[in-house]
mmCIF file with all atom_site columns, C-alpha atoms in Angstrom:
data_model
loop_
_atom_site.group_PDB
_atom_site.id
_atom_site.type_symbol
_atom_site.label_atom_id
_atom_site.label_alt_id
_atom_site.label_comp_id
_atom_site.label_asym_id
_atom_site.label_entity_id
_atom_site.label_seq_id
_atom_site.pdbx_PDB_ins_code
_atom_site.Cartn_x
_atom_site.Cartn_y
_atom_site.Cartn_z
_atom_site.occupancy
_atom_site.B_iso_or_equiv
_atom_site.pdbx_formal_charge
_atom_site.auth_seq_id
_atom_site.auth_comp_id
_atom_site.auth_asym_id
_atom_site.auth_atom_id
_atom_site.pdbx_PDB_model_num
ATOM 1   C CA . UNK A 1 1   ? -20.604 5.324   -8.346  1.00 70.00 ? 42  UNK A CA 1
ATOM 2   C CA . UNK A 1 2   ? -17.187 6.692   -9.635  1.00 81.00 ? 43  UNK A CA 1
ATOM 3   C CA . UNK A 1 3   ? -15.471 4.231   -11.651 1.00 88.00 ? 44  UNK A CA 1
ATOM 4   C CA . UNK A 1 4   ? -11.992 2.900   -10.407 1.00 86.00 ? 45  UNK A CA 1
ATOM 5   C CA . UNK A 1 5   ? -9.967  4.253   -13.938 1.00 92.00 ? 46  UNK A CA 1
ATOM 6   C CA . UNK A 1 6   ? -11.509 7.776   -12.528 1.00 94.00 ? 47  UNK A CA 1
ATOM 7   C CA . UNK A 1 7   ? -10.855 6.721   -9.466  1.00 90.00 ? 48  UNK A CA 1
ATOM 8   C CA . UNK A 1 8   ? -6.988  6.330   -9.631  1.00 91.00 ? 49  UNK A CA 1
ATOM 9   C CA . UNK A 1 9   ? -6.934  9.085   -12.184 1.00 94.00 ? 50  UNK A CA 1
ATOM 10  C CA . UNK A 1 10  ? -7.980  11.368  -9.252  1.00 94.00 ? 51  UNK A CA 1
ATOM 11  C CA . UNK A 1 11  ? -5.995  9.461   -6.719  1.00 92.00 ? 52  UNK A CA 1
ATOM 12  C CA . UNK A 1 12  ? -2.987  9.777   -8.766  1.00 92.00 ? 53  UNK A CA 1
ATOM 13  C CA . UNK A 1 13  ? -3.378  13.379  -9.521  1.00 93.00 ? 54  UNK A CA 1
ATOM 14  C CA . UNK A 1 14  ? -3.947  14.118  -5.721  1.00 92.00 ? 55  UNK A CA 1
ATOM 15  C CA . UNK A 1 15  ? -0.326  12.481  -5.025  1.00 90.00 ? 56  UNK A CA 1
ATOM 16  C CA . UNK A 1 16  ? 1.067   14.475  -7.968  1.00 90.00 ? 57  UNK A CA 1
ATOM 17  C CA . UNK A 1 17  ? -0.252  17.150  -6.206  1.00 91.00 ? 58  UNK A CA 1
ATOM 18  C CA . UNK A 1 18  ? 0.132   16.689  -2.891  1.00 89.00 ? 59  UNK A CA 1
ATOM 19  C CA . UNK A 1 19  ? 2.758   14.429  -1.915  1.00 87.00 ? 60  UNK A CA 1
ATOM 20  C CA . UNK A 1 20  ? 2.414   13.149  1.516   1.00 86.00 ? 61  UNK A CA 1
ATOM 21  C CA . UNK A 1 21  ? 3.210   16.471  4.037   1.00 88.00 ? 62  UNK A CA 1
ATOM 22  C CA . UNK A 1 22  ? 6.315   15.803  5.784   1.00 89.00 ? 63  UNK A CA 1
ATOM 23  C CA . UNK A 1 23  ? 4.521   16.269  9.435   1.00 92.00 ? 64  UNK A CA 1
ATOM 24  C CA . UNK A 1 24  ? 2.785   12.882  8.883   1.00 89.00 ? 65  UNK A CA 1
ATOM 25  C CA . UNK A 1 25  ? 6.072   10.969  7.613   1.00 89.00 ? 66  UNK A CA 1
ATOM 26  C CA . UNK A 1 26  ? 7.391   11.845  10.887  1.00 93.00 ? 67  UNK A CA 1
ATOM 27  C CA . UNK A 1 27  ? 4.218   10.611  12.738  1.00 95.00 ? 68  UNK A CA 1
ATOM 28  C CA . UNK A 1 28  ? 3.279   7.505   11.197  1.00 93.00 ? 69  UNK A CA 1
ATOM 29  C CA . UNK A 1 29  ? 5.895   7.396   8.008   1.00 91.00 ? 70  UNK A CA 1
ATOM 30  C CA . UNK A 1 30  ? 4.317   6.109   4.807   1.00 89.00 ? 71  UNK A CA 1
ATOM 31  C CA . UNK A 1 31  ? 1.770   3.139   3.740   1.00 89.00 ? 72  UNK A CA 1
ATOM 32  C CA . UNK A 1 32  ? 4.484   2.104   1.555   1.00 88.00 ? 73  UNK A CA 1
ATOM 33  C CA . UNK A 1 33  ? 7.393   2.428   3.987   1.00 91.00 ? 74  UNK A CA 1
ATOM 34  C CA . UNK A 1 34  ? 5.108   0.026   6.045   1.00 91.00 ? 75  UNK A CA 1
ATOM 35  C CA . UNK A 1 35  ? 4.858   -2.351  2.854   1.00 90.00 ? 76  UNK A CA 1
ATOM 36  C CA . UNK A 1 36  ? 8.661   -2.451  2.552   1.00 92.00 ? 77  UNK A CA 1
ATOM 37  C CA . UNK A 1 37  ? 9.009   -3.239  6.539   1.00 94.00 ? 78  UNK A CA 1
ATOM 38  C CA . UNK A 1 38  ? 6.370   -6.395  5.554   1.00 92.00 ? 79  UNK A CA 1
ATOM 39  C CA . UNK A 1 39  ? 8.559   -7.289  2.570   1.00 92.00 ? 80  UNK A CA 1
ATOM 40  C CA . UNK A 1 40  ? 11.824  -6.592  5.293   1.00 94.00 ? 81  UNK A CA 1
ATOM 41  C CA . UNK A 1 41  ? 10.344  -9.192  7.574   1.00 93.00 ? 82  UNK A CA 1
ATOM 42  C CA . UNK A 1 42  ? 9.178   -11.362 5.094   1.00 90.00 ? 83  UNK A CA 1
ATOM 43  C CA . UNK A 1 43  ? 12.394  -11.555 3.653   1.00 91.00 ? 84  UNK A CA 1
ATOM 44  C CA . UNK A 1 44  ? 14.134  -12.124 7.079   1.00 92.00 ? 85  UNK A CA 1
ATOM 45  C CA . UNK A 1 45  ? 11.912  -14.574 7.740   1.00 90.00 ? 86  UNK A CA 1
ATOM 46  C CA . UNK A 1 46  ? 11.664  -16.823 4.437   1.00 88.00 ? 87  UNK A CA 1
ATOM 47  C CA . UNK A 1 47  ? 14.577  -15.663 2.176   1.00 90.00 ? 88  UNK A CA 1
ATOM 48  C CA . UNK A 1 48  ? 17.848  -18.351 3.689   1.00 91.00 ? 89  UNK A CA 1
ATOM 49  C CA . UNK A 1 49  ? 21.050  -18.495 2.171   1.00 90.00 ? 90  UNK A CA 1
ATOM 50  C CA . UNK A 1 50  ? 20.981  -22.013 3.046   1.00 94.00 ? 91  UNK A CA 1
ATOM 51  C CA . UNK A 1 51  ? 18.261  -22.687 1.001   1.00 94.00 ? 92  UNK A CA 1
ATOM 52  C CA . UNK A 1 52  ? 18.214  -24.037 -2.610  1.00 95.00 ? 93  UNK A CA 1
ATOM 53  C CA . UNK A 1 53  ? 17.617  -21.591 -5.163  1.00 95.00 ? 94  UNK A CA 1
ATOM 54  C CA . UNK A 1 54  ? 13.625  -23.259 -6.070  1.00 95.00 ? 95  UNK A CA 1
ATOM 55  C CA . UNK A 1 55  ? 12.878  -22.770 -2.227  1.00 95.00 ? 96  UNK A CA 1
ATOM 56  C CA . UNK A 1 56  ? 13.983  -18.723 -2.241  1.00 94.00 ? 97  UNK A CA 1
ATOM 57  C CA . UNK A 1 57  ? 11.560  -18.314 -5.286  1.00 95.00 ? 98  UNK A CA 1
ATOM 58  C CA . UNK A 1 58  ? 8.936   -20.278 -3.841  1.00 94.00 ? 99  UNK A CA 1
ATOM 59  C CA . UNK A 1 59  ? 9.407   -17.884 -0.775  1.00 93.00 ? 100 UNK A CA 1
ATOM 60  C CA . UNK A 1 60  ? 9.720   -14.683 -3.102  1.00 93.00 ? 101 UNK A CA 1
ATOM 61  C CA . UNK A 1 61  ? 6.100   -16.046 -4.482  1.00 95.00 ? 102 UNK A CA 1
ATOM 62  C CA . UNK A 1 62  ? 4.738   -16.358 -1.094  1.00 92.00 ? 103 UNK A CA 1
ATOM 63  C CA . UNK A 1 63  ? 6.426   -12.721 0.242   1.00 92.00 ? 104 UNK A CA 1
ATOM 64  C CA . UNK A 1 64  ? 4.409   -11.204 -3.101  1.00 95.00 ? 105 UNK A CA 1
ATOM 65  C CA . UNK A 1 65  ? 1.023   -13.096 -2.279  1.00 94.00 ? 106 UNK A CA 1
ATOM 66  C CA . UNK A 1 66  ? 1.040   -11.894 1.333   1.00 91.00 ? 107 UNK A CA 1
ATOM 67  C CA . UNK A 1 67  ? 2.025   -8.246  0.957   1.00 91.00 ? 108 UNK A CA 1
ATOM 68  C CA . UNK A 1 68  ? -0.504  -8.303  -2.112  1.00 93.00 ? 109 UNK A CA 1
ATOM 69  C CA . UNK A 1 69  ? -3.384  -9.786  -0.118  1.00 96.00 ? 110 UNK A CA 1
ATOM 70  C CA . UNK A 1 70  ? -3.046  -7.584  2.836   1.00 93.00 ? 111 UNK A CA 1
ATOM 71  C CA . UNK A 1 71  ? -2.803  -4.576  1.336   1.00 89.00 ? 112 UNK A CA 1
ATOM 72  C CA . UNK A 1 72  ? -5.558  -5.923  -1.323  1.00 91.00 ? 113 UNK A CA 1
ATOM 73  C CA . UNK A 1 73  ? -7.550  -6.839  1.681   1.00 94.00 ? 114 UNK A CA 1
ATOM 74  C CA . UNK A 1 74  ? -7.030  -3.620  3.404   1.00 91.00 ? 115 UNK A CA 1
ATOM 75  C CA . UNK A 1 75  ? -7.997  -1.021  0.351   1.00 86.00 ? 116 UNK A CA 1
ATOM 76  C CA . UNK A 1 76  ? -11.311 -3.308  -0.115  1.00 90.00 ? 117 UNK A CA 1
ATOM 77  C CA . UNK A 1 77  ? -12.315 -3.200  2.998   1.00 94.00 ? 118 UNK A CA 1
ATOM 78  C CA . UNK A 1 78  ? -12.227 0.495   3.398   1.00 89.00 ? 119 UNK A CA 1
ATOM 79  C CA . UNK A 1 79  ? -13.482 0.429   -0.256  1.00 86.00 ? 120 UNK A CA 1
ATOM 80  C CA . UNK A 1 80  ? -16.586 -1.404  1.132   1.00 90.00 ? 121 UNK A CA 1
ATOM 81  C CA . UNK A 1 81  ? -17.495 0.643   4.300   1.00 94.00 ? 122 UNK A CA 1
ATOM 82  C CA . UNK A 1 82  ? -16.931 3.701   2.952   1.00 91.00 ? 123 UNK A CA 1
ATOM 83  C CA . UNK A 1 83  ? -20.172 5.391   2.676   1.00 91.00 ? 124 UNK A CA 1
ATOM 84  C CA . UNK A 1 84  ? -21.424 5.555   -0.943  1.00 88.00 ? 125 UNK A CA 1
ATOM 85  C CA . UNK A 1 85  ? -21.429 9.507   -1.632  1.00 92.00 ? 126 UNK A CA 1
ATOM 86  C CA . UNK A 1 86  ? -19.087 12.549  -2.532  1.00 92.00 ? 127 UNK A CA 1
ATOM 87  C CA . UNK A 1 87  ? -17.187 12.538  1.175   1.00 93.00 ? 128 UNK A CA 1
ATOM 88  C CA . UNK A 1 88  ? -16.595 8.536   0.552   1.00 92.00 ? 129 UNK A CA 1
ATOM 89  C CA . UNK A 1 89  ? -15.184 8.673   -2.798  1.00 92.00 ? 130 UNK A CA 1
ATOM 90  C CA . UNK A 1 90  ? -13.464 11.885  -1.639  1.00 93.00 ? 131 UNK A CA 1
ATOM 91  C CA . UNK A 1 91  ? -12.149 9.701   1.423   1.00 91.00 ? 132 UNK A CA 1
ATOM 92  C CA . UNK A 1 92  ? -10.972 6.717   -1.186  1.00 91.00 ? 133 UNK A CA 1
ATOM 93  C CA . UNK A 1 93  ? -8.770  9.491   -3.468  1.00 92.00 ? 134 UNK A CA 1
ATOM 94  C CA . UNK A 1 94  ? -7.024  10.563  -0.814  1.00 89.00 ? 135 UNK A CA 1
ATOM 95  C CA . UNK A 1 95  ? -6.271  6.908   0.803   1.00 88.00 ? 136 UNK A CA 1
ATOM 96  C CA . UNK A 1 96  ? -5.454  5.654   -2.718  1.00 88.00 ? 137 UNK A CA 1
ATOM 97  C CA . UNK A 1 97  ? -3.352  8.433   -3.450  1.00 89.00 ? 138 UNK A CA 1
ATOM 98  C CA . UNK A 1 98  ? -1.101  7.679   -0.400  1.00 85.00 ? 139 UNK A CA 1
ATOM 99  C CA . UNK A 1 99  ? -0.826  4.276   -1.854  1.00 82.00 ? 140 UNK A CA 1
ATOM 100 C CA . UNK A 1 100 ? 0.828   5.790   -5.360  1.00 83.00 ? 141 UNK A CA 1
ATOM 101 C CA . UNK A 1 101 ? 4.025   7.167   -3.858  1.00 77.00 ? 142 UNK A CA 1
ATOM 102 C CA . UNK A 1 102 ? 4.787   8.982   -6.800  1.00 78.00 ? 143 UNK A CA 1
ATOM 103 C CA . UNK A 1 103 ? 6.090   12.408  -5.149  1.00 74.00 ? 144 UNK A CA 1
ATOM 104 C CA . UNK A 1 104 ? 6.538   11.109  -1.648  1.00 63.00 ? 145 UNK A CA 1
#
C-alpha cells in the first residue's frame, strides 16, 4: 500500500504535468468547477442579505462542511473500491490529481 504523502506527491506531480486536456473541460468541465457550482448554490441558497451577520457565518460553516463532506465522501469511496494493486493506485493519482487544480 502506497502511502497518501506519496500518494499526493504523485498526484500533484501528475497535475504539474498534465493539467487537465482541454477536450475534457469542454465535455464535463472540471471537479473543481463542479465544487464552485456546489459552493454557487450553496451560497444562493443560505447566504441572505437579510440575515444577521452570526446567521451568514453559521451558513458559511455549513456551505464548508457540505462541500467538504461530499467531496471527502466521494475520494473515499473510490479510495475504498479501488482495487488494491499498481492499476488502483495508478487510478487514485490520476483522480487526485484532477482534484489539485494547480495547472488547470
Amino acid at each position: 500500500m502506497v502511502s497518501v504523502p506519496l500518494l499526493m506527491l504523485a498526484a500533484w506531480a501528475t497535475e504539474v504535468a498534465l493539467g487537465w486536456p482541454a477536450w475534457l473541460f469542454a465535455r464535463i468541465r472540471h471537479p473543481v468547477v463542479w465544487m464552485g457550482a456546489l459552493i454557487e448554490l450553496c451560497d444562493r441558497q443560505l447566504n441572505r442579505p437579510k440575515w444577521t451577520h452570526p446567521v451568514r457565518y453559521v451558513s458559511g460553516a455549513v456551505t464548508t462542511l457540505v462541500v467538504v463532506s461530499i467531496v471527502t465522501g466521494l475520494a473515499w469511496g473510490l479510495s475504498v473500491s479501488l482495487p488494491k494493486s499498481w492499476w488502483g493506485i495508478l487510478l487514485q493519482i490520476i483522480i487526485a490529481s484532477s482534484l489539485i487544480a494547480s495547472r488547470s
